[in-house]
PDB file of C-alpha atoms and ligand atoms in Angstrom:
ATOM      1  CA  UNK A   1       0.000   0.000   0.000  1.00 47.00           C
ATOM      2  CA  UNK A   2       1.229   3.430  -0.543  1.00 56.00           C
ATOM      3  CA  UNK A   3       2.164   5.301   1.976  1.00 67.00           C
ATOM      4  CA  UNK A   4      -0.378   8.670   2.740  1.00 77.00           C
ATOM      5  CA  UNK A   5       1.192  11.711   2.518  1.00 89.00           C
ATOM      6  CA  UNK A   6      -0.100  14.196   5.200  1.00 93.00           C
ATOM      7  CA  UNK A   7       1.982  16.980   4.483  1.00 94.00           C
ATOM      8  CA  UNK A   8       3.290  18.702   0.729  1.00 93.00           C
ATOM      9  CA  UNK A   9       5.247  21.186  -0.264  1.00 92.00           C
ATOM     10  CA  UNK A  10       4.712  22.584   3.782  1.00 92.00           C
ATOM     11  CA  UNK A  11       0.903  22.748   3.479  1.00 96.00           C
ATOM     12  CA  UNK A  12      -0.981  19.723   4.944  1.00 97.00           C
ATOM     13  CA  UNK A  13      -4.121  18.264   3.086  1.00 95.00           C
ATOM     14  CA  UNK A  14      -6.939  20.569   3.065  1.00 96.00           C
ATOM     15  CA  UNK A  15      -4.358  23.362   2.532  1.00 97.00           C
ATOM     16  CA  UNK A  16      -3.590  24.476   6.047  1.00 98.00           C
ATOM     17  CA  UNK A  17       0.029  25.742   6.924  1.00 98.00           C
ATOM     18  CA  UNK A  18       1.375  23.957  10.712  1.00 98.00           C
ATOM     19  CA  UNK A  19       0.394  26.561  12.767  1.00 98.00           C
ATOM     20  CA  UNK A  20      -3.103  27.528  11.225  1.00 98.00           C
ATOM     21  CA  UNK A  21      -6.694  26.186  13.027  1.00 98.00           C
ATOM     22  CA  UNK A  22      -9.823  24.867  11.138  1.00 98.00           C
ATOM     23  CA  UNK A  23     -12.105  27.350   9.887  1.00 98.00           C
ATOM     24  CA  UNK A  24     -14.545  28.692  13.673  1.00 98.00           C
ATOM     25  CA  UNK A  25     -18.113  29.463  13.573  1.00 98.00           C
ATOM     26  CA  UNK A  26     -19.291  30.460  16.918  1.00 98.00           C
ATOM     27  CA  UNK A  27     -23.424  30.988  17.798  1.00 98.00           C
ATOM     28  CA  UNK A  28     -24.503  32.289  20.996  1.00 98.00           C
ATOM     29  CA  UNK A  29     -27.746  31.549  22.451  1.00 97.00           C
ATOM     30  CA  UNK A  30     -29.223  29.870  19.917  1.00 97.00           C
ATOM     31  CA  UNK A  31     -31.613  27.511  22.597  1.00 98.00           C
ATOM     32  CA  UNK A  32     -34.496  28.959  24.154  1.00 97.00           C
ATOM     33  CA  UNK A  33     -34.884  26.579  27.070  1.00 97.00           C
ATOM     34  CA  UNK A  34     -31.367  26.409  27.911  1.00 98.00           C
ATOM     35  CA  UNK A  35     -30.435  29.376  30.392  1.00 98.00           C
ATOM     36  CA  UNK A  36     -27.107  29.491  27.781  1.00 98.00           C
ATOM     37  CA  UNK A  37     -26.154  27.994  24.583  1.00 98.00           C
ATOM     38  CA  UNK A  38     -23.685  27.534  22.296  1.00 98.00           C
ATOM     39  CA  UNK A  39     -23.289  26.425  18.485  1.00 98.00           C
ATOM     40  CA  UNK A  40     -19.959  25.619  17.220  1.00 99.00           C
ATOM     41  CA  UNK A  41     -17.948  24.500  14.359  1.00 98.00           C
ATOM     42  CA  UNK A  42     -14.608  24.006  14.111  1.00 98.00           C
ATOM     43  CA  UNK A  43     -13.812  22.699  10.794  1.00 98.00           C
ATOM     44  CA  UNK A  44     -15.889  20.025   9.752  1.00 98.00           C
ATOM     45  CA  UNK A  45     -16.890  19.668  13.977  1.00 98.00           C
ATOM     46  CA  UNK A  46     -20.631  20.780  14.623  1.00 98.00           C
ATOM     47  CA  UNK A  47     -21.613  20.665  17.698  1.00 99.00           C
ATOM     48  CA  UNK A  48     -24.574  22.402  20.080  1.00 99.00           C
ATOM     49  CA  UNK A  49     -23.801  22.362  24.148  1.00 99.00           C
ATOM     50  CA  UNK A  50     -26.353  23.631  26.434  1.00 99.00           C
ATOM     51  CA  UNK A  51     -26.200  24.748  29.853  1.00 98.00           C
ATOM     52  CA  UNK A  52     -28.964  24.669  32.941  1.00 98.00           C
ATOM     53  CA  UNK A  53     -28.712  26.297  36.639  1.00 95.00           C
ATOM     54  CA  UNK A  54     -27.712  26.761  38.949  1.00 97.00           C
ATOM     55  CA  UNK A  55     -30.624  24.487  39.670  1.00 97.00           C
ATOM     56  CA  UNK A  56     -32.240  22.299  42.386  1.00 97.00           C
ATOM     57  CA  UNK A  57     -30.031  18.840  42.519  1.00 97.00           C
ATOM     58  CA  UNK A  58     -32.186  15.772  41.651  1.00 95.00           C
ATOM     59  CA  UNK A  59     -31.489  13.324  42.552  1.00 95.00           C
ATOM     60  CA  UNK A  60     -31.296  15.031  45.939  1.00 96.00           C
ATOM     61  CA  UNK A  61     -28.952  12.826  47.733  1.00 97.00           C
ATOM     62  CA  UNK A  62     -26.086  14.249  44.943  1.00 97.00           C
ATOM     63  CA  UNK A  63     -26.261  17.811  46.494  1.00 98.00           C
ATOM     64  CA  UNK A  64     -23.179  19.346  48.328  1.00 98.00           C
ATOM     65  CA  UNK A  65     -24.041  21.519  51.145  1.00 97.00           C
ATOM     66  CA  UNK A  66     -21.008  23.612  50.360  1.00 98.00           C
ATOM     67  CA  UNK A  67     -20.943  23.768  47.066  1.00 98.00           C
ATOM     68  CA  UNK A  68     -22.871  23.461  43.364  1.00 98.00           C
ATOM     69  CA  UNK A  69     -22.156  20.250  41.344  1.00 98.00           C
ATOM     70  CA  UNK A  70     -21.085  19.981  38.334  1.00 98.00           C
ATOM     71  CA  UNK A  71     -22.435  17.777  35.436  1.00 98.00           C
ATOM     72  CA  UNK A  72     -21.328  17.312  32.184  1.00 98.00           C
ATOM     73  CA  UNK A  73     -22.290  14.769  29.181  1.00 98.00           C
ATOM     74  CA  UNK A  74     -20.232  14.507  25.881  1.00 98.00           C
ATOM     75  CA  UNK A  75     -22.313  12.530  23.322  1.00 98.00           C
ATOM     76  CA  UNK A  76     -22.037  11.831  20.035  1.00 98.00           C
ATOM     77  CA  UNK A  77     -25.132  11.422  17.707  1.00 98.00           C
ATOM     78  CA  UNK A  78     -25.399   8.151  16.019  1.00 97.00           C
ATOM     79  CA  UNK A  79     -25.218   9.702  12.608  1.00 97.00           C
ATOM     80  CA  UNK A  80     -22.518  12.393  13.869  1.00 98.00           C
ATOM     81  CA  UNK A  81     -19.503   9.700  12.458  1.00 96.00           C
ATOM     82  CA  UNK A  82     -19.089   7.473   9.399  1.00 94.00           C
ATOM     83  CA  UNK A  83     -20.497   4.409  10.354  1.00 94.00           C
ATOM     84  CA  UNK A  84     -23.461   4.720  12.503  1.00 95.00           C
ATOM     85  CA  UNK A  85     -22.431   5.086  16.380  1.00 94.00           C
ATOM     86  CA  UNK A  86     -24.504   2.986  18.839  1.00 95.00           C
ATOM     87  CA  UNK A  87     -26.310   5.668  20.440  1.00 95.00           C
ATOM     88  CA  UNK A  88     -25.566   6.288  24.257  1.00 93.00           C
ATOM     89  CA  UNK A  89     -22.691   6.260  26.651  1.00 94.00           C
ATOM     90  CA  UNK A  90     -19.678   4.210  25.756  1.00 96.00           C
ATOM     91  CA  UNK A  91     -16.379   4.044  27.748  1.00 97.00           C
ATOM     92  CA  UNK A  92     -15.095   6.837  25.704  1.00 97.00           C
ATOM     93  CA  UNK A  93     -17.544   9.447  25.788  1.00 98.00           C
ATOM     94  CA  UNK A  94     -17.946   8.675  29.754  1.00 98.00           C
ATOM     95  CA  UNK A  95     -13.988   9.186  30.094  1.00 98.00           C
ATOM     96  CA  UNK A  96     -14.301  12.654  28.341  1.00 98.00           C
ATOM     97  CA  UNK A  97     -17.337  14.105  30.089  1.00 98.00           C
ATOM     98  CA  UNK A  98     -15.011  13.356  33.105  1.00 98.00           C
ATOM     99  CA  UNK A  99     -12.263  14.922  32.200  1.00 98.00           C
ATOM    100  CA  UNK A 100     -13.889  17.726  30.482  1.00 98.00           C
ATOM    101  CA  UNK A 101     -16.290  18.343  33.595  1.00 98.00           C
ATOM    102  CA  UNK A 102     -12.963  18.689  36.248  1.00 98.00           C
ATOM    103  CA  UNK A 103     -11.593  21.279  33.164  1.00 98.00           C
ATOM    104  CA  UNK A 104     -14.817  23.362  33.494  1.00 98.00           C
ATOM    105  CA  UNK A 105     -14.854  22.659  37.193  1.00 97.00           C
ATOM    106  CA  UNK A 106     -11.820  24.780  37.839  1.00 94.00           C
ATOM    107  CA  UNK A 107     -13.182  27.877  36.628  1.00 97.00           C
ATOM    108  CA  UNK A 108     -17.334  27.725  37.538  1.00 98.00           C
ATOM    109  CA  UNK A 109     -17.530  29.240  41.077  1.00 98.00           C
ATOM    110  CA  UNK A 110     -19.323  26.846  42.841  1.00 98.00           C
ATOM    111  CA  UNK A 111     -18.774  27.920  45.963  1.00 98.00           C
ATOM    112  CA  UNK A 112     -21.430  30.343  45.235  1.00 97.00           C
ATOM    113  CA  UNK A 113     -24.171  27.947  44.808  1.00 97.00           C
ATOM    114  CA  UNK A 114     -24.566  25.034  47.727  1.00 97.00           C
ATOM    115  CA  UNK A 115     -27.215  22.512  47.183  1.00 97.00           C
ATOM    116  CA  UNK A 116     -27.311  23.452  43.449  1.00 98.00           C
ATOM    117  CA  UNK A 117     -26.117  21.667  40.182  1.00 98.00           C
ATOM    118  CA  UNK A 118     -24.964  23.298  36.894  1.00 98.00           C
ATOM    119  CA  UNK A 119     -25.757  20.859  34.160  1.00 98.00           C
ATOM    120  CA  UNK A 120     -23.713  21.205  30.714  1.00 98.00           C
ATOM    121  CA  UNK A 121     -24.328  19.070  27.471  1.00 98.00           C
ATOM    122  CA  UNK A 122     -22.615  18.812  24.772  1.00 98.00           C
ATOM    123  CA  UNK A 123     -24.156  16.718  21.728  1.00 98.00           C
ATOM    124  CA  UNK A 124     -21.702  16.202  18.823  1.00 98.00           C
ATOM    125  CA  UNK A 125     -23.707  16.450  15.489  1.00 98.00           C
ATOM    126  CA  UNK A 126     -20.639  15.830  13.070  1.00 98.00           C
ATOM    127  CA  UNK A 127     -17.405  14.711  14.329  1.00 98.00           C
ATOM    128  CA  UNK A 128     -14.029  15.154  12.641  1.00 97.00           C
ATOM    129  CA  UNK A 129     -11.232  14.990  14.914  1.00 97.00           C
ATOM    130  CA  UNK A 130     -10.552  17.104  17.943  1.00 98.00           C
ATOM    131  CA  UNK A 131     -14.600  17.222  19.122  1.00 98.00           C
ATOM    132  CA  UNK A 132     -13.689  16.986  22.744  1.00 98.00           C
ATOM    133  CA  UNK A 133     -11.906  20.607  22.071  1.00 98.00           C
ATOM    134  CA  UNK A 134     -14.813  21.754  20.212  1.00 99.00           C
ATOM    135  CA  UNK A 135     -17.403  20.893  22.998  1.00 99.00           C
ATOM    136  CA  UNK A 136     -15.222  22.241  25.610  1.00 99.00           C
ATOM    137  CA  UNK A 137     -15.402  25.701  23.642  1.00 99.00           C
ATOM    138  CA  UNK A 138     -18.906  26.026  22.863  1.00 99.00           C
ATOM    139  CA  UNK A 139     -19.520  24.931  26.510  1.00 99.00           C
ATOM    140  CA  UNK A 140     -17.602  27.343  28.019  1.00 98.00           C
ATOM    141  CA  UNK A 141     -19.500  29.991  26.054  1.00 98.00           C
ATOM    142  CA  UNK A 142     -22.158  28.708  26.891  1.00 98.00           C
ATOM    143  CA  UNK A 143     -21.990  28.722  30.410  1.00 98.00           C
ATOM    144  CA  UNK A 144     -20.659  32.729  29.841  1.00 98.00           C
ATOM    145  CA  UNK A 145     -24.025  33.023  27.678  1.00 98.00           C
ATOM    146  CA  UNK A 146     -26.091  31.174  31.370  1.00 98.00           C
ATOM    147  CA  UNK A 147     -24.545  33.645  33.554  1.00 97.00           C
ATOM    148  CA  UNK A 148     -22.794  31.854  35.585  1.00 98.00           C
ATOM    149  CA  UNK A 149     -20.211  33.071  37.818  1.00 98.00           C
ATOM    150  CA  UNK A 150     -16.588  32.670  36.464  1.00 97.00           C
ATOM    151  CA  UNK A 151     -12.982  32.974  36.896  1.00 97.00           C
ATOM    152  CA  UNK A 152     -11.869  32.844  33.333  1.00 97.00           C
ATOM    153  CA  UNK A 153     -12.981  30.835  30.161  1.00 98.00           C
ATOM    154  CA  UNK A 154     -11.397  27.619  29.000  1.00 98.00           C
ATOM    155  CA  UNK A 155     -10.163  27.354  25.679  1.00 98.00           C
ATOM    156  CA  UNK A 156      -9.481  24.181  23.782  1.00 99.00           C
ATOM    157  CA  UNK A 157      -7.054  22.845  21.068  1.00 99.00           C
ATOM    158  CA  UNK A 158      -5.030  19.739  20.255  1.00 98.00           C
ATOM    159  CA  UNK A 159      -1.891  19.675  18.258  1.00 98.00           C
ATOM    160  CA  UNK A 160      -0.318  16.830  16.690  1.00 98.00           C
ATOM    161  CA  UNK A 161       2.420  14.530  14.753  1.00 98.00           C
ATOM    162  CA  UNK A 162       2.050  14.441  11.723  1.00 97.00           C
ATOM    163  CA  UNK A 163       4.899  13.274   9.415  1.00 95.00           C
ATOM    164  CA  UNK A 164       7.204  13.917  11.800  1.00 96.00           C
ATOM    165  CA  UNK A 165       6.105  18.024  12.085  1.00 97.00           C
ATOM    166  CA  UNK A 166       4.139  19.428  15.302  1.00 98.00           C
ATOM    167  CA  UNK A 167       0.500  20.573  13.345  1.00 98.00           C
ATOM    168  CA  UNK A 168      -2.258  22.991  15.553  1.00 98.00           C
ATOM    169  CA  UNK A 169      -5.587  21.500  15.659  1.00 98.00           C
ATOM    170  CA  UNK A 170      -5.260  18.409  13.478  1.00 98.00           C
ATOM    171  CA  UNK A 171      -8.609  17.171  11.368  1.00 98.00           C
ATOM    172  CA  UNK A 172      -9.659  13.409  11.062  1.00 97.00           C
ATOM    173  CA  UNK A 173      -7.133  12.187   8.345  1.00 96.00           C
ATOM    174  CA  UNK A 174      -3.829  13.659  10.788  1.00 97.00           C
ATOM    175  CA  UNK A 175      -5.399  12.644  13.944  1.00 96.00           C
ATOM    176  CA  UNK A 176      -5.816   8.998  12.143  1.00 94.00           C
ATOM    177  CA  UNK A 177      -3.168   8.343  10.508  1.00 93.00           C
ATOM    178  CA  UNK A 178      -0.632  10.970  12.720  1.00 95.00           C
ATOM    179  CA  UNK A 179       2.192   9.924  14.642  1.00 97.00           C
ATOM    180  CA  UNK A 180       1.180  11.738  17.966  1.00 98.00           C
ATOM    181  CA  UNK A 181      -2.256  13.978  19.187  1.00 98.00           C
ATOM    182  CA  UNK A 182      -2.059  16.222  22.448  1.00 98.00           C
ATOM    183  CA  UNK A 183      -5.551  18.054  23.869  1.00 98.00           C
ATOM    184  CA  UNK A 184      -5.229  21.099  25.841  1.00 98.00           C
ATOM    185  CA  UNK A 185      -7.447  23.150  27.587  1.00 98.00           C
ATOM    186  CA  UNK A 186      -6.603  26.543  28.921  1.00 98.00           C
ATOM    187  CA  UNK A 187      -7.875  28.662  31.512  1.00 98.00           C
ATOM    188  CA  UNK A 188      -7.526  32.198  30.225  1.00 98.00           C
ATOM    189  CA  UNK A 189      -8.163  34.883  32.707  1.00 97.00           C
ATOM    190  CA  UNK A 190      -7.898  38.730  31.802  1.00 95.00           C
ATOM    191  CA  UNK A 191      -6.841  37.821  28.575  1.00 96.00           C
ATOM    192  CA  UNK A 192      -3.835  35.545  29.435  1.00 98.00           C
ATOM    193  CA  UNK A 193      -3.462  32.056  29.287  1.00 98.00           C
ATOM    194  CA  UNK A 194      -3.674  31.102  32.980  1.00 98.00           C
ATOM    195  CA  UNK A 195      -3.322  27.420  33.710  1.00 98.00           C
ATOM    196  CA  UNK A 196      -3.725  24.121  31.598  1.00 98.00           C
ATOM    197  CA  UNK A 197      -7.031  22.311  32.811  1.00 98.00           C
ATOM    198  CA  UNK A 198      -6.578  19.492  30.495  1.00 98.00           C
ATOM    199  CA  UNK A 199      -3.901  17.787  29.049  1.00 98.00           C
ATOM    200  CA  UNK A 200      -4.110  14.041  27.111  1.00 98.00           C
ATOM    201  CA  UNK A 201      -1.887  12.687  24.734  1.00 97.00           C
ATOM    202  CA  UNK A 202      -1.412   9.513  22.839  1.00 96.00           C
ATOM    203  CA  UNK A 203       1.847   8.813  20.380  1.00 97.00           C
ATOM    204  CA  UNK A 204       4.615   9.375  20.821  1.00 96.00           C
ATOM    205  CA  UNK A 205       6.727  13.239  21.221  1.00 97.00           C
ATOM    206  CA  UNK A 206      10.228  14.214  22.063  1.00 98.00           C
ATOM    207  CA  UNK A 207      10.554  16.548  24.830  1.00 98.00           C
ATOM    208  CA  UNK A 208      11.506  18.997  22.409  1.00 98.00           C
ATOM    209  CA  UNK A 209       8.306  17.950  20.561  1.00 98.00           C
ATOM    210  CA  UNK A 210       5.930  18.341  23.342  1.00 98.00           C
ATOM    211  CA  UNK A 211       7.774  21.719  24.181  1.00 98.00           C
ATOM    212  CA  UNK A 212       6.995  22.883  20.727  1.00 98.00           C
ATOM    213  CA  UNK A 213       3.131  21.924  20.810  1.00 98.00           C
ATOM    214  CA  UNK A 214       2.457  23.572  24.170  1.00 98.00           C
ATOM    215  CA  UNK A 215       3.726  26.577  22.478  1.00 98.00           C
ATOM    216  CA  UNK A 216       1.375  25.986  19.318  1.00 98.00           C
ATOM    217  CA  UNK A 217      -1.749  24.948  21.437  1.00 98.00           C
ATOM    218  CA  UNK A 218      -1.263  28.537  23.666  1.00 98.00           C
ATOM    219  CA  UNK A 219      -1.507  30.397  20.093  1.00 98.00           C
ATOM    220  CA  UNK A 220      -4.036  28.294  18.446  1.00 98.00           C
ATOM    221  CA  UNK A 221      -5.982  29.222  22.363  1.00 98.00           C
ATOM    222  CA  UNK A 222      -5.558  32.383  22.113  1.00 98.00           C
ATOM    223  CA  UNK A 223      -6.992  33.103  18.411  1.00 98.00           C
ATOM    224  CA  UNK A 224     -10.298  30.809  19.916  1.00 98.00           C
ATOM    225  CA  UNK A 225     -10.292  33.147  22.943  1.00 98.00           C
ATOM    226  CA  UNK A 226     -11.053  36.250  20.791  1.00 98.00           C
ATOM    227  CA  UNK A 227     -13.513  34.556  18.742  1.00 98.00           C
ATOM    228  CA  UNK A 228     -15.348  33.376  21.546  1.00 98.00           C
ATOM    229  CA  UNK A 229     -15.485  36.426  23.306  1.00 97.00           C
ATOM    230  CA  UNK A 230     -16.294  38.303  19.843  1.00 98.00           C
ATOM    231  CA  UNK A 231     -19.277  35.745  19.274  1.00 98.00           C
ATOM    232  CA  UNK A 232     -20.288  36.649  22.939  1.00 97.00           C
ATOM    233  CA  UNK A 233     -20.348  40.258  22.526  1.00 95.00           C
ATOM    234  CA  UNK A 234     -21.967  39.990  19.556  1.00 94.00           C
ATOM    235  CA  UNK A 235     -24.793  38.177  21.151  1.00 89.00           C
ATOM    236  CA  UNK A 236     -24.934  41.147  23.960  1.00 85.00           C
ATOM    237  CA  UNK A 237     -24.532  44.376  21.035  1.00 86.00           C
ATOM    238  CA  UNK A 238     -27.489  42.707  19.313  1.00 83.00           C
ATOM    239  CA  UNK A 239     -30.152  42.220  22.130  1.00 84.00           C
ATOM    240  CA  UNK A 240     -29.279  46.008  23.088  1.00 83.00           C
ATOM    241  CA  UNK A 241     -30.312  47.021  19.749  1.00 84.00           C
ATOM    242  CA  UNK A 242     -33.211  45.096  19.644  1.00 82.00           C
ATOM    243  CA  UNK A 243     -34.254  46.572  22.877  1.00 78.00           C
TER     244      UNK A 243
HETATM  245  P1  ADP B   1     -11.539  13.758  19.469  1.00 62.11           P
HETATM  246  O1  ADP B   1     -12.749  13.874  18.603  1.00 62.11           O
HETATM  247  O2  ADP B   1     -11.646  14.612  20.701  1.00 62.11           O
HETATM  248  O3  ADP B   1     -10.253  13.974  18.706  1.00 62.11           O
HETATM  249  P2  ADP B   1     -10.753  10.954  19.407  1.00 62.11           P
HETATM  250  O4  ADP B   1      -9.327  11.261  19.123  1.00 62.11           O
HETATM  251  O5  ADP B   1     -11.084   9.846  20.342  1.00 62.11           O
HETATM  252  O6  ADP B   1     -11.477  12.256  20.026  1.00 62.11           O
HETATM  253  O7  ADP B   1     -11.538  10.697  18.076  1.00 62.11           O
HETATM  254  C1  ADP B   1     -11.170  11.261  16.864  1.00 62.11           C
HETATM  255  C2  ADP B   1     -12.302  11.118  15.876  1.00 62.11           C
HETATM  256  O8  ADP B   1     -12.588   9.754  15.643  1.00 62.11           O
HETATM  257  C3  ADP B   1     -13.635  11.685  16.349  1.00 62.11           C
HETATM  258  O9  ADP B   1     -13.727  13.102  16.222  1.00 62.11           O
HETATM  259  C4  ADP B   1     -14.586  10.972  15.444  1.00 62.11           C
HETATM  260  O10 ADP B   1     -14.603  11.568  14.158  1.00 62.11           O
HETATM  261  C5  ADP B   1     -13.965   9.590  15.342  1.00 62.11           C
HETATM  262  N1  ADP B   1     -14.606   8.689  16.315  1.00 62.11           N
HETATM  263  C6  ADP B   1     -14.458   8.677  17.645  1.00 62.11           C
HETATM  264  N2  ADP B   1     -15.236   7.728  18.233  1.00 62.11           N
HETATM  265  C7  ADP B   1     -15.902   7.125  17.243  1.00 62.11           C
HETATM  266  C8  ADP B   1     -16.858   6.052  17.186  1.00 62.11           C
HETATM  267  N3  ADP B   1     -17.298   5.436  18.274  1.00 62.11           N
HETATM  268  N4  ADP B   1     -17.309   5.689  15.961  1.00 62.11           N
HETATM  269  C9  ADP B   1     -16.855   6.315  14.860  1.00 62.11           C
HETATM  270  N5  ADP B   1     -15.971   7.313  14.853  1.00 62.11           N
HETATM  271  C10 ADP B   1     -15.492   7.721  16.009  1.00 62.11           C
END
């Protein structure tokens, strides 16, 4: 079998140069049950999150006197991948609400709401490398768009391998057939990158590798940070006009 080329002549297959992200549409509020909502696309990722609460815990029993919980479900729609995905929670999608929840966790001021829960979903319509970053963005605005008391926003990106070269924000075909893929999420308060609240990799990197991808993921962050916040000012300009 030949061997698939990922990268030519410096750009990689749908054109991109190393250090360039997918193509980000960002909609705010687009639910109207949902106290905040968010629909995103990065690349050929679509996917809708939606927040509720603070609200009363049920079941009961799960309430923290000292603090609100936090909830969080990644799913993917059964017609969101190639071949039809068995709809409901698998191993997978159960490991990344977890880690995605304790990323969101960091920055949500619970403390401010005992006895109450702040539920986040996050349904994956298409998937195409990279969704866990894309629901942890359009979640995060849409807990901004809910309300809820904050200490920053999280950010998300992956870089990868990919013929040997560190790529930002790899699609399907580099995550697939790449030698290496690395997740982030930031917390970015006051406009800096504050702390990483997620961090996954499987391949394999060189120190100098990983060094070098850290570096990429904290500028790939940063150009999702403004386009979040401009998609959530935009949101705010508009229903001042309308009033
Ligand atoms: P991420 O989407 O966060 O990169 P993975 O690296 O696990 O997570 O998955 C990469 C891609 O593989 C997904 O975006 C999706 O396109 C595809 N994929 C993941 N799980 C499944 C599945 N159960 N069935 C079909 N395709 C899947």
């Amino acid at each position: 079998m030949e061997e698939l080329k990922l990268i030519m002549d410096g750009k990689r297959l749908d054109g991109r140069g190393f250090d360039e992200l997918r193509p980000i549409k960002i909609e705010v509020g687009v639910l109207k049950r949902a106290d905040g909502s968010c629909y995103l696309e990065m690349g050929r990722n679509k996917v809708m999150a939606a927040v509720y609460g603070p609200r009363e815990v049920h079941p009961k029993h799960l309430a923290d006197p000292s603090k609100a919980i936090v909830r969080y479900r990644y799913n993917m729609a059964p017609f969101s991948v190639e071949e039809r995905k068995r709809p409901g929670p698998d191993r997978r999608s159960v490991e990344i609400s977890k880690v995605s929840r304790e990323a969101l966790e960091t920055i949500i001021m619970t403390e401010m709401f005992p006895r109450s829960a702040v539920d986040i979903f996050v349904e994956i319509l298409q998937a195409d490398a990279g969704s866990r970053t894309a629901c942890l963005n359009a979640a995060s605005v849409a807990l901004v768009d809910a309300g809820i008391p904050m200490k920053g926003i999280v950010t998300s990106v992956a870089v990868a391998k990919v013929d040997g070269q560190i790529v930002l924000d790899p699609m399907k075909e580099e995550d697939n057939y790449g030698e290496a893929d690395m997740p982030f999420a930031f917390v970015i308060r006051n406009g800096k990158i504050e702390s990483i609240a997620l961090l996954q990799m499987d391949g394999n990197m060189t120190r100098d590798e990983v060094k070098q991808g850290l570096e990429l993921a904290k500028k790939g962050a940063m150009e999702i940070y403004q386009l979040q916040r401009e998609a959530i000012m935009k949101k705010y300009r508009t229903e001042e006009e309308e009033e």
